[in-house]
Short mmCIF file of C-alpha atoms and ligand atoms in Angstrom, two decimals:
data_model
loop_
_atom_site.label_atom_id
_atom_site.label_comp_id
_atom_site.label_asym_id
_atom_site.label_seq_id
_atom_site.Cartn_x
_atom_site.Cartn_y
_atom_site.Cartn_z
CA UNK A 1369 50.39 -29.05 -61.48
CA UNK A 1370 47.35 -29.69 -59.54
CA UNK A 1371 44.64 -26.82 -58.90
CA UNK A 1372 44.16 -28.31 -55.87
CA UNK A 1373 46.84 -30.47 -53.33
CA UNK A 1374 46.06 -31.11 -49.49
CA UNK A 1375 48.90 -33.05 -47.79
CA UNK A 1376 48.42 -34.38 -44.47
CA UNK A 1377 45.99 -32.17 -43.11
CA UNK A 1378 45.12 -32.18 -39.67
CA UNK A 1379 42.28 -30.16 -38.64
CA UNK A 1380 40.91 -30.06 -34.91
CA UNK A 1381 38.31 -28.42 -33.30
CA UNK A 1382 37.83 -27.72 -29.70
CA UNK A 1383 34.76 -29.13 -27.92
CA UNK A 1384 33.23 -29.15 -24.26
CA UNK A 1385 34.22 -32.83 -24.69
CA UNK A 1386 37.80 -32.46 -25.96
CA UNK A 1387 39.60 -31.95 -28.71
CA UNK A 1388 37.93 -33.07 -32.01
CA UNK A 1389 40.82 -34.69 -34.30
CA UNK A 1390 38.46 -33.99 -37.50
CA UNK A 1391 40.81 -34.33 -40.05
CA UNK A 1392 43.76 -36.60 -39.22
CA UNK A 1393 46.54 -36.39 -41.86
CA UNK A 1394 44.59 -36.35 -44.77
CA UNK A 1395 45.41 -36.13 -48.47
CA UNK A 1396 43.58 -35.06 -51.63
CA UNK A 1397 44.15 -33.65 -54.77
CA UNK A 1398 42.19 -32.20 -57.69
CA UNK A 1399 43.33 -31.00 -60.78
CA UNK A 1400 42.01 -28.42 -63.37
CA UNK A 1401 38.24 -29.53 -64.51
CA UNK A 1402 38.50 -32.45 -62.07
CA UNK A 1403 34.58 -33.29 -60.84
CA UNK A 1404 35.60 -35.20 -57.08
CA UNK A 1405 33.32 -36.57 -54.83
CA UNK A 1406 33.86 -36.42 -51.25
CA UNK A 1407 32.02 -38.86 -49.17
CA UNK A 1408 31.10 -40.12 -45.45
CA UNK A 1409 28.33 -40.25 -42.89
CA UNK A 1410 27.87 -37.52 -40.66
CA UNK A 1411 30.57 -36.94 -38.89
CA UNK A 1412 33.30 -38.13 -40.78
CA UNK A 1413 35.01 -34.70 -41.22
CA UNK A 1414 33.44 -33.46 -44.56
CA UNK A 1415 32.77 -30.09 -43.66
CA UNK A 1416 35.55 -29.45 -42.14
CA UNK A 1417 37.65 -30.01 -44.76
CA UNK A 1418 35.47 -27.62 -46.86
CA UNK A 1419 36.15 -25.32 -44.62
CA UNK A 1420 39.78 -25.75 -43.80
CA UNK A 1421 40.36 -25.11 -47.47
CA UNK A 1422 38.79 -22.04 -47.65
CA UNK A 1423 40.11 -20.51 -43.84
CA UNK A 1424 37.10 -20.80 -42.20
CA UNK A 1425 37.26 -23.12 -39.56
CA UNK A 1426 34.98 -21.64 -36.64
CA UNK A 1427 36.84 -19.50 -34.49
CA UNK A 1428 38.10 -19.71 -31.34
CA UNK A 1429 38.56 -23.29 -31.42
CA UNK A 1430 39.39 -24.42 -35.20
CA UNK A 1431 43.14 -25.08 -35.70
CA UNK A 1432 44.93 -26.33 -38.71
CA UNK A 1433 47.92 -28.63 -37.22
CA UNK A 1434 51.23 -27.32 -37.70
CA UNK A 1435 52.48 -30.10 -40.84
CA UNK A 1436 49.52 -29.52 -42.70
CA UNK A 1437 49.79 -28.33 -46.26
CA UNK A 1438 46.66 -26.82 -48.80
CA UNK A 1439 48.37 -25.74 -51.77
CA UNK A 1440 46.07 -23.86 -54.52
CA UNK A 1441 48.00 -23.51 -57.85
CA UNK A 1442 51.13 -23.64 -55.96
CA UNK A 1443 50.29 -21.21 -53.76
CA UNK A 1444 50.34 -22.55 -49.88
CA UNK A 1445 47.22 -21.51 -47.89
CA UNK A 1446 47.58 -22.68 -44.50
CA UNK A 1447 48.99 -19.76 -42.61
CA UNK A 1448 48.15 -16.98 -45.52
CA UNK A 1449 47.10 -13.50 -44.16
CA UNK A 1450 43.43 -13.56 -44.07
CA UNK A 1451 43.70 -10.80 -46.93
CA UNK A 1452 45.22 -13.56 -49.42
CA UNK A 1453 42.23 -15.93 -48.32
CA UNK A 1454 39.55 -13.52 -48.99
CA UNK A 1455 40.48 -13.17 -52.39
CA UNK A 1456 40.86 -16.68 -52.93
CA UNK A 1457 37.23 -17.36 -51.69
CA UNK A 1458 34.75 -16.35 -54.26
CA UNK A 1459 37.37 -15.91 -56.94
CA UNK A 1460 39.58 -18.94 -57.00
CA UNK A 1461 37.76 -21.12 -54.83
CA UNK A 1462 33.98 -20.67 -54.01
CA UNK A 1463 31.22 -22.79 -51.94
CA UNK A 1464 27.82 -23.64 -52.13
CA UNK A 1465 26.42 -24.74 -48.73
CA UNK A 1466 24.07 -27.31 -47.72
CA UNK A 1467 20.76 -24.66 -46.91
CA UNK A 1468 20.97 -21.59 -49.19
CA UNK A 1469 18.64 -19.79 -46.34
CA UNK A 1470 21.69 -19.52 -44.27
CA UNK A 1471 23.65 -17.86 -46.88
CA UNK A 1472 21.92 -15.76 -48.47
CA UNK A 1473 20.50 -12.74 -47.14
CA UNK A 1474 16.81 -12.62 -46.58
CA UNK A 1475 16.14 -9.03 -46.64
CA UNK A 1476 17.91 -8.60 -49.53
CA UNK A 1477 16.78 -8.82 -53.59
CA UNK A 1478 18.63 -11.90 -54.79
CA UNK A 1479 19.65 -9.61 -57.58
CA UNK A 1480 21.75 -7.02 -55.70
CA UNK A 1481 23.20 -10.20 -53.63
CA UNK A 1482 24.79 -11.57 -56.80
CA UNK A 1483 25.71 -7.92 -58.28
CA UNK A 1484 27.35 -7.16 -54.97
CA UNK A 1485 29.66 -10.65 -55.52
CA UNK A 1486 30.18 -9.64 -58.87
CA UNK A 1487 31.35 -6.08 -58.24
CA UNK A 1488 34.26 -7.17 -55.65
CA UNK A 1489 35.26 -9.77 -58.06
CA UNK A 1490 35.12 -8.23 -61.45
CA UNK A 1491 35.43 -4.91 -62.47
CA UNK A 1492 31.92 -4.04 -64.05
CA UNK A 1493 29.85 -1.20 -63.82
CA UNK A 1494 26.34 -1.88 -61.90
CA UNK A 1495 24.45 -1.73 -64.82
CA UNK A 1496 27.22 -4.57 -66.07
CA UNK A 1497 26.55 -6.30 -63.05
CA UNK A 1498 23.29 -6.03 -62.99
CA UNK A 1499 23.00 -7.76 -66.60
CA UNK A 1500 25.81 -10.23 -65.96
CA UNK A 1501 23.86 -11.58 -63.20
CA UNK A 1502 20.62 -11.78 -65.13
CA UNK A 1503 23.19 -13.82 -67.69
CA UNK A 1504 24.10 -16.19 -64.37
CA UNK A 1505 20.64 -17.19 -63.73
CA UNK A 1506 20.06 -17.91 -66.73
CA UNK A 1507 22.71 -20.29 -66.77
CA UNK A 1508 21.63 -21.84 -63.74
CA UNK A 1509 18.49 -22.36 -65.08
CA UNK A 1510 16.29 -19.81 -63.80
CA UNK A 1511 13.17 -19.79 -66.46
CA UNK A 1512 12.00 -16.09 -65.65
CA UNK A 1513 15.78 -14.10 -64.62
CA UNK A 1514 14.14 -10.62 -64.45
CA UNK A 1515 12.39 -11.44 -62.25
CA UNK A 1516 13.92 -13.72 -59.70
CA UNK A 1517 16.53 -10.49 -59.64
CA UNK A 1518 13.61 -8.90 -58.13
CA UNK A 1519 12.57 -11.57 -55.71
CA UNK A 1520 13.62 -11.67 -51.93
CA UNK A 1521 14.71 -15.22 -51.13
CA UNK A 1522 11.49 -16.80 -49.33
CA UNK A 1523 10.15 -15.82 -52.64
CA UNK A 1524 11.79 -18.77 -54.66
CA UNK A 1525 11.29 -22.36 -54.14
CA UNK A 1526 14.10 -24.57 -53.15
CA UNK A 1527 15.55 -25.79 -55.78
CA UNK A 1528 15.42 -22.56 -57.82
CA UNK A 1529 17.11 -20.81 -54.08
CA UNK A 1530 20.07 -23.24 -54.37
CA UNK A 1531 20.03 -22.50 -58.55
CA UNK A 1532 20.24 -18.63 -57.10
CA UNK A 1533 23.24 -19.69 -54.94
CA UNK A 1534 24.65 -21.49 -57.50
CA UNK A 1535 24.87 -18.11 -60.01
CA UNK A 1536 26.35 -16.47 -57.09
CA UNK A 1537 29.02 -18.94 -56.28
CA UNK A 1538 29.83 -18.55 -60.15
CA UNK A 1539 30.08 -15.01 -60.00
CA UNK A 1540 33.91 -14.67 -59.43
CA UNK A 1541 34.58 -16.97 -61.99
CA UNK A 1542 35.92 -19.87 -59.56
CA UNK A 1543 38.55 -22.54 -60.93
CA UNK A 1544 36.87 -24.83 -58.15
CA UNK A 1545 33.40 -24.88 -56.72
CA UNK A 1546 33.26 -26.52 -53.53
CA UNK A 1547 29.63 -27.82 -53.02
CA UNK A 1548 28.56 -29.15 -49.55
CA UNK A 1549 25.70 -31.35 -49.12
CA UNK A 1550 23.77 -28.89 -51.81
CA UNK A 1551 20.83 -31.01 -52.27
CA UNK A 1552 20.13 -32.73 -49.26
CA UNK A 1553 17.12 -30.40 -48.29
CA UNK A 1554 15.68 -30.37 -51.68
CA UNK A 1555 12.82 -32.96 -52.93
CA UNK A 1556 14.57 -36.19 -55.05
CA UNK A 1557 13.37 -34.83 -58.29
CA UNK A 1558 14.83 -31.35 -57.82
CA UNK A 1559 18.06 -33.11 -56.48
CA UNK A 1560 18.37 -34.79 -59.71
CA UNK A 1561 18.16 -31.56 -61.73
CA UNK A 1562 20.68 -29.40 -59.59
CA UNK A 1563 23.46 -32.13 -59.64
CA UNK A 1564 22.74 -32.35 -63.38
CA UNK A 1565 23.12 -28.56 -63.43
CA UNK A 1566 26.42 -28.58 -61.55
CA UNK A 1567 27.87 -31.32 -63.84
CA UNK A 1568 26.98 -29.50 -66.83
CA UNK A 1569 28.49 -25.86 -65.86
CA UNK A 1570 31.59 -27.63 -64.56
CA UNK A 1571 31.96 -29.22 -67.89
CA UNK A 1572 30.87 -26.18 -69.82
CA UNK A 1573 33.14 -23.84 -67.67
CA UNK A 1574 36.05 -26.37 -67.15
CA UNK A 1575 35.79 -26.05 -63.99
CA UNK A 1576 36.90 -28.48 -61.08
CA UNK A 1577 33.80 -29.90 -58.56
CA UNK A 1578 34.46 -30.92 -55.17
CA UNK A 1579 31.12 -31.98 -54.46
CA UNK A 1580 30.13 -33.50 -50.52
CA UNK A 1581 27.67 -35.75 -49.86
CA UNK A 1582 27.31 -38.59 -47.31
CA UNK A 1583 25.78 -40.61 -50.42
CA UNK A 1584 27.87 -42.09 -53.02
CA UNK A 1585 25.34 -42.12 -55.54
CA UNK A 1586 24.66 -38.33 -55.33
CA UNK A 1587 28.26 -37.90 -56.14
CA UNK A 1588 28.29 -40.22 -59.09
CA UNK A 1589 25.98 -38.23 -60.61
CA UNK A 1590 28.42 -35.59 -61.03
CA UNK A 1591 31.88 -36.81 -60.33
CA UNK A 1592 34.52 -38.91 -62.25
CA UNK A 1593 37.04 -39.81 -59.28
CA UNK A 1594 35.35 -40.42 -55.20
CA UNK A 1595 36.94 -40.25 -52.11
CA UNK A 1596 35.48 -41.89 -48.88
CA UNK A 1597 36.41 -40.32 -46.04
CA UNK A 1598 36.22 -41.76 -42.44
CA UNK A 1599 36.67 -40.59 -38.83
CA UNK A 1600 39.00 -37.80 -40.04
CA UNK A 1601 40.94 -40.77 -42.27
CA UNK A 1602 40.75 -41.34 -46.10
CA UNK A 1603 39.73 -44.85 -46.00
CA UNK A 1604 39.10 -45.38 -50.24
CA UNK A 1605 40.27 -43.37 -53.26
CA UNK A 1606 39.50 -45.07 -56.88
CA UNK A 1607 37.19 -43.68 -60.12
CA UNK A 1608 33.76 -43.71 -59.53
CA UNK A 1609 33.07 -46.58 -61.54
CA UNK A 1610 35.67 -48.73 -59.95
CA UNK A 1611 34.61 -47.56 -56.49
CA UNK A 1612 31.38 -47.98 -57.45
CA UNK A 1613 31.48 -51.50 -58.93
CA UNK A 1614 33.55 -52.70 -56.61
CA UNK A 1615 34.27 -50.92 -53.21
CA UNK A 1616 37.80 -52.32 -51.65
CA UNK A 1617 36.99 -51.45 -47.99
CA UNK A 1618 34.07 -52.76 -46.42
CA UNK A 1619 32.79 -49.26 -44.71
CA UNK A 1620 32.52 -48.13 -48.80
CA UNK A 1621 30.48 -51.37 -49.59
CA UNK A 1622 28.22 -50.36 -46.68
CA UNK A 1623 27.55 -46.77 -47.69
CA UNK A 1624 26.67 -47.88 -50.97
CA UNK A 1625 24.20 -50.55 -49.52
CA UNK A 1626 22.75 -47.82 -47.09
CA UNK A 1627 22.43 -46.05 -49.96
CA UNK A 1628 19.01 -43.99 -50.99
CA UNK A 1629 18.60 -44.87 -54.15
CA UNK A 1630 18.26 -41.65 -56.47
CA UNK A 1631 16.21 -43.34 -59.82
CA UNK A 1632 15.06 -46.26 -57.66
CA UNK A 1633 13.65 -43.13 -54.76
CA UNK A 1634 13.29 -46.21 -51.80
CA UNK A 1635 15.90 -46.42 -49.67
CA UNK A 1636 17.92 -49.92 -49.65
CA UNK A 1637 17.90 -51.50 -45.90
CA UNK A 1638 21.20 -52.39 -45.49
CA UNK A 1639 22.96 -49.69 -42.29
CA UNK A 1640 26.29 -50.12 -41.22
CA UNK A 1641 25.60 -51.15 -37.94
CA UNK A 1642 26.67 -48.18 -34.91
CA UNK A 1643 27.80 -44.74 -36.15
CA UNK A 1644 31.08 -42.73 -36.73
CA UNK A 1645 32.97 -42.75 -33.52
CA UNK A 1646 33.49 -39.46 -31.57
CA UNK A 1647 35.87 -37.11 -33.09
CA UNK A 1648 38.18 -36.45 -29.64
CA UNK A 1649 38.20 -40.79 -28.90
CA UNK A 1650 39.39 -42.45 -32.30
CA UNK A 1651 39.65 -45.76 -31.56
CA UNK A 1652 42.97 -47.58 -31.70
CA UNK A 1653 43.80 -49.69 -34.62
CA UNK A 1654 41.62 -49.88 -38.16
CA UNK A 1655 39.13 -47.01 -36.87
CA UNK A 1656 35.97 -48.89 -38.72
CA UNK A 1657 37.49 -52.19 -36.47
CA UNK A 1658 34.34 -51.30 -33.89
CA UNK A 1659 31.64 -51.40 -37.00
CA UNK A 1660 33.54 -53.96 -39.44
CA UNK A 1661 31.62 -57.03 -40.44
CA UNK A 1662 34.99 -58.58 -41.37
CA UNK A 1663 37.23 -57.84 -38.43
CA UNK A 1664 40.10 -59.52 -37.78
CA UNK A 1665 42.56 -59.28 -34.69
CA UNK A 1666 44.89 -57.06 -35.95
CA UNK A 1667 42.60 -54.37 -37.22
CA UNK A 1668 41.92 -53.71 -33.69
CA UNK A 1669 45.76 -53.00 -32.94
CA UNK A 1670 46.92 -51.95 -35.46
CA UNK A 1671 45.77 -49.22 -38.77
CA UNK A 1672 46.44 -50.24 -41.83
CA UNK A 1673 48.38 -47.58 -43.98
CA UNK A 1674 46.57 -46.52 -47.91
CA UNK A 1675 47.47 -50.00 -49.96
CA UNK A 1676 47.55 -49.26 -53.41
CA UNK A 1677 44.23 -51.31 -54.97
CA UNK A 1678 43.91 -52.78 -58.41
CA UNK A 1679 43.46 -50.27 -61.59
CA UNK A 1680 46.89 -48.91 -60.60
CA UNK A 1681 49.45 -49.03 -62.88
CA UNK A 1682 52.12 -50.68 -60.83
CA UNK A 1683 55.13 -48.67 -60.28
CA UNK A 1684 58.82 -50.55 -60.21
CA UNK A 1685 59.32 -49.82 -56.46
CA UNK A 1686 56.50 -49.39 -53.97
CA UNK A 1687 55.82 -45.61 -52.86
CA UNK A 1688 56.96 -45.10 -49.53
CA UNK A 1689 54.06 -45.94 -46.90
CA UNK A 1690 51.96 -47.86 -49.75
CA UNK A 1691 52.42 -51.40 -50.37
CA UNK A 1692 50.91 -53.04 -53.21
CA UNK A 1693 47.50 -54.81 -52.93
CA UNK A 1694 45.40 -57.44 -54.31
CA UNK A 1695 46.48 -59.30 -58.12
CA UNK A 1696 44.87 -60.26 -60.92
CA UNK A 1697 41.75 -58.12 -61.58
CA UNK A 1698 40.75 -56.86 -64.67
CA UNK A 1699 42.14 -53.45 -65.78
CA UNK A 1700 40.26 -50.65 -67.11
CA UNK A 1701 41.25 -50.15 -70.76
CA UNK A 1702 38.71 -47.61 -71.88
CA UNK A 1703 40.77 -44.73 -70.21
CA UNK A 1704 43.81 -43.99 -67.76
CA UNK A 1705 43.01 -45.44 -64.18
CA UNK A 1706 42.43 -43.30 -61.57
CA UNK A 1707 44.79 -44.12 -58.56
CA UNK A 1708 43.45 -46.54 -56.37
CA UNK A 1709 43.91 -46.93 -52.83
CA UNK A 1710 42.37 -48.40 -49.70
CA UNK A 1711 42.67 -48.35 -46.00
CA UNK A 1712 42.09 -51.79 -45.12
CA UNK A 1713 44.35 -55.02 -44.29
CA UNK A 1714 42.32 -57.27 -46.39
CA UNK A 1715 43.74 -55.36 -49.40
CA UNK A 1716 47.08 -56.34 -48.84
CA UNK A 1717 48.44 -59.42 -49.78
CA UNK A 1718 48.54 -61.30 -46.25
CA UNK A 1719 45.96 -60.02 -44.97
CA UNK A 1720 43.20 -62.10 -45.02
CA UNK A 1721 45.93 -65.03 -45.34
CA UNK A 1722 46.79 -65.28 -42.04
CA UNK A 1723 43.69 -64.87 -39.99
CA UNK A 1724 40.23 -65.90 -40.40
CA UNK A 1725 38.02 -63.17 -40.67
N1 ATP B 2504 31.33 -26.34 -35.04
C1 ATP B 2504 31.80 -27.45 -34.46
N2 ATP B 2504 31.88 -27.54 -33.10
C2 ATP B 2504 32.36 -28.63 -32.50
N3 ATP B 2504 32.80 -29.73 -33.17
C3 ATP B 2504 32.72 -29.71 -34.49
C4 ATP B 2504 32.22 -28.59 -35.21
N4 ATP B 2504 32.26 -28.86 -36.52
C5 ATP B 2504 32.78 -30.11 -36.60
N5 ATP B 2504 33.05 -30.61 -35.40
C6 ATP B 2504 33.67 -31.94 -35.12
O1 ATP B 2504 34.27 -32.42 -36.29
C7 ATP B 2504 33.71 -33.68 -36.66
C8 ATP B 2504 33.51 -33.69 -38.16
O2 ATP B 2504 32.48 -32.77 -38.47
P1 ATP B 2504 32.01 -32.39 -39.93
O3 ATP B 2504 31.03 -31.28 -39.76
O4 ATP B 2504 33.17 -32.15 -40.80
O5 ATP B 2504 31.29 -33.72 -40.38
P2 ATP B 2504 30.54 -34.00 -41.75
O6 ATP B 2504 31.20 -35.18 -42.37
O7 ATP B 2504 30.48 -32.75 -42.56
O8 ATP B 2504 29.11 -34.44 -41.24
P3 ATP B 2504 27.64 -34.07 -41.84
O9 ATP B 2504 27.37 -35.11 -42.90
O10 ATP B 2504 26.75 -34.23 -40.66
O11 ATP B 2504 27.66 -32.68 -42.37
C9 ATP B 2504 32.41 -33.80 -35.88
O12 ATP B 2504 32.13 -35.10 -35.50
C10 ATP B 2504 32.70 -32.97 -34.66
O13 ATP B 2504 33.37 -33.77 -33.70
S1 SF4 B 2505 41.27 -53.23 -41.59
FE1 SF4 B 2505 40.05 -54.78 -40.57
S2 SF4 B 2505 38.45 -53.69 -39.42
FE2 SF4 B 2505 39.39 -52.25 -40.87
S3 SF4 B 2505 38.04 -52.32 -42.62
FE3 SF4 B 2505 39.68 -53.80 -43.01
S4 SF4 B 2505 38.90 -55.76 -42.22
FE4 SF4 B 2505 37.59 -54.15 -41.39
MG1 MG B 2506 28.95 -31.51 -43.20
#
């Protein structure tokens, strides 16, 4: 079973322009110790699927479409009394955001902040807790635990803040840690460290990662398997490497040459040209049609559906809705391929046949 399935989920949020389709039909799994990347520019619906998975969606105004399904170990989410969601959050599922400022407190001792998510998560006395989360930031790295217990927030530097938030995310002993954009405000070195932290407890704890980032190369830091998400659509699903090597739709071969390079610390001058589209106007057809440097006249009429890529072990009939893409390349033998799929017409077989890009 997977720890994590999300079929078709359709998130929307209103806005003084409309309503923003954020997440249109969506799908994503994760299964037990899985490390996943999630990426896309700003815009593309990241967040929200972060927090459509834990019940968060801001309120009035965030709705999760009836159809929608997010199933954790079995158990279906959307529509579960908010009771049943609390206790998921924190102890099945946590999150680390983007700017620990904004969640933790700053009048209070980053000590009693994690012993208070310890004590409604585990039963241990506050001396217990008090220890245990000592223990927690020493895992995260924390050189001197004593006495960043004792420190208010503004007290600790960045990186060791989001190490802090880290230790309290782990204190209800979360199957999945959700982690959103956690080192975009922090200095390349100390971005380095903390994804190296988070792929070392999830593969110490056997835990599985969902980690977000509009930059594919933060996520293969830490991640096995990617998906690239775009204007609400997944648009590319393969293993890192693959995805990596060799990106199947043209909006992934952009973010990685828009990429900031994290060893390299220069950023590579290759935009995609425009930006994401607005949320409550998709446009009609392939939604990248607008931004595609390979655009061809159907893309603009009509979207392609996920073709199933190469590293796929090819199944006697086609799955319903997938047809199956381009022949011939050279499989991965080292370990069992990660599902591949792309949004994108020149992955199927007449695609690029019968027009001229
Ligand atoms: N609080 C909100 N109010 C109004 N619209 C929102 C809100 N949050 C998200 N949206 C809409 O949903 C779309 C997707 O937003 P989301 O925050 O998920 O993007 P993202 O991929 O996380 O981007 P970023 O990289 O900037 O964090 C936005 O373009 C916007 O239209
Ligand atoms: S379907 Fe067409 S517009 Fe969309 S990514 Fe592929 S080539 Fe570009
Ligand atoms: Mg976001």
């Amino acid at each position: 079973m997977n720890l994590l399935e999300i079929r078709n989920l359709r998130s929307s949020i209103r806005t003084p322009d409309g309503t923003a389709s954020a997440l249109d039909g969506v799908d994503l799994t994760i299964k037990e110790g899985e490390s996943v990347g999630l990426v896309g520019e700003s815009g593309s619906g990241k967040s929200v699927l972060a927090l459509s998975v834990l019940g968060l969606l801001p309120e009035p105004g965030g709705t999760i479409k009836d159809g929608s399904s997010i199933r954790f170990r079995g158990e279906e989410l959307v529509g579960a009394p908010g009771k049943r969601l609390r206790a998921v959050r924190g102890g099945g599922i946590a999150m680390v955001f983007q700017e620990p400022m904004t969640a933790l407190n700053p009048v209070l001792k980053v000590g009693s902040q994690i012993r208070e998510s310890l004590l409604s998560h585990r039963a241990l006395s506050r001396r217990e807790a008090r220890a245990e989360a000592g223990r927690l930031l020493s895992e995260v790295g924390i050189p001197a635990p004593e006495d960043a217990l004792d420190s208010y927030p503004h007290q600790l530097s960045g990186g060791m803040r989001q190490r802090a938030m880290i230790a309290m995310a782990l204190a209800g002993e979360p199957s999945l840690l959700i982690a959103d954009e956690p080192t975009t405000a922090l200095d390349v070195t100390t971005q380095v460290q903390v994804l190296d932290l988070l792929k070392d407890i999830q593969e110490r704890r056997g835990m599985a990662l969902l980690l977000i980032s509009h930059d594919p190369r933060v996520v293969s830091r830490a991640c096995n398997r990617v998906v690239v998400l775009y204007a609400g659509r997944v648009i590319e699903v393969g293993s890192m490497r693959d995805v990596l090597r060799d990106p199947l739709h043209p909006y992934s071969a952009g973010l990685l040459d828009s990429r900031l390079s994290l060893r390299r610390r220069r950023r590579e001058l290759t935009p995609i040209p425009g930006e994401v589209p607005d949320a409550t106007r998709w446009p009609p057809g392939c939604r990248f049609h607008p931004r595609c440097p390979q655009v061809m006249g159907r893309c603009r009429t009509e979207e392609p559906p996920l073709f199933q890529g190469p590293n796929q072990p090819q199944p006697e009939e086609p799955e319903a809705g997938a047809m199956v893409g381009r022949q011939g390349r050279e499989k991965d033998r080292s370990a069992e391929p990660a599902p591949r799929r792309t949004r994108c017409w020149l992955a199927s077989d007449d695609g690029p046949d019968g027009e001229v890009p």
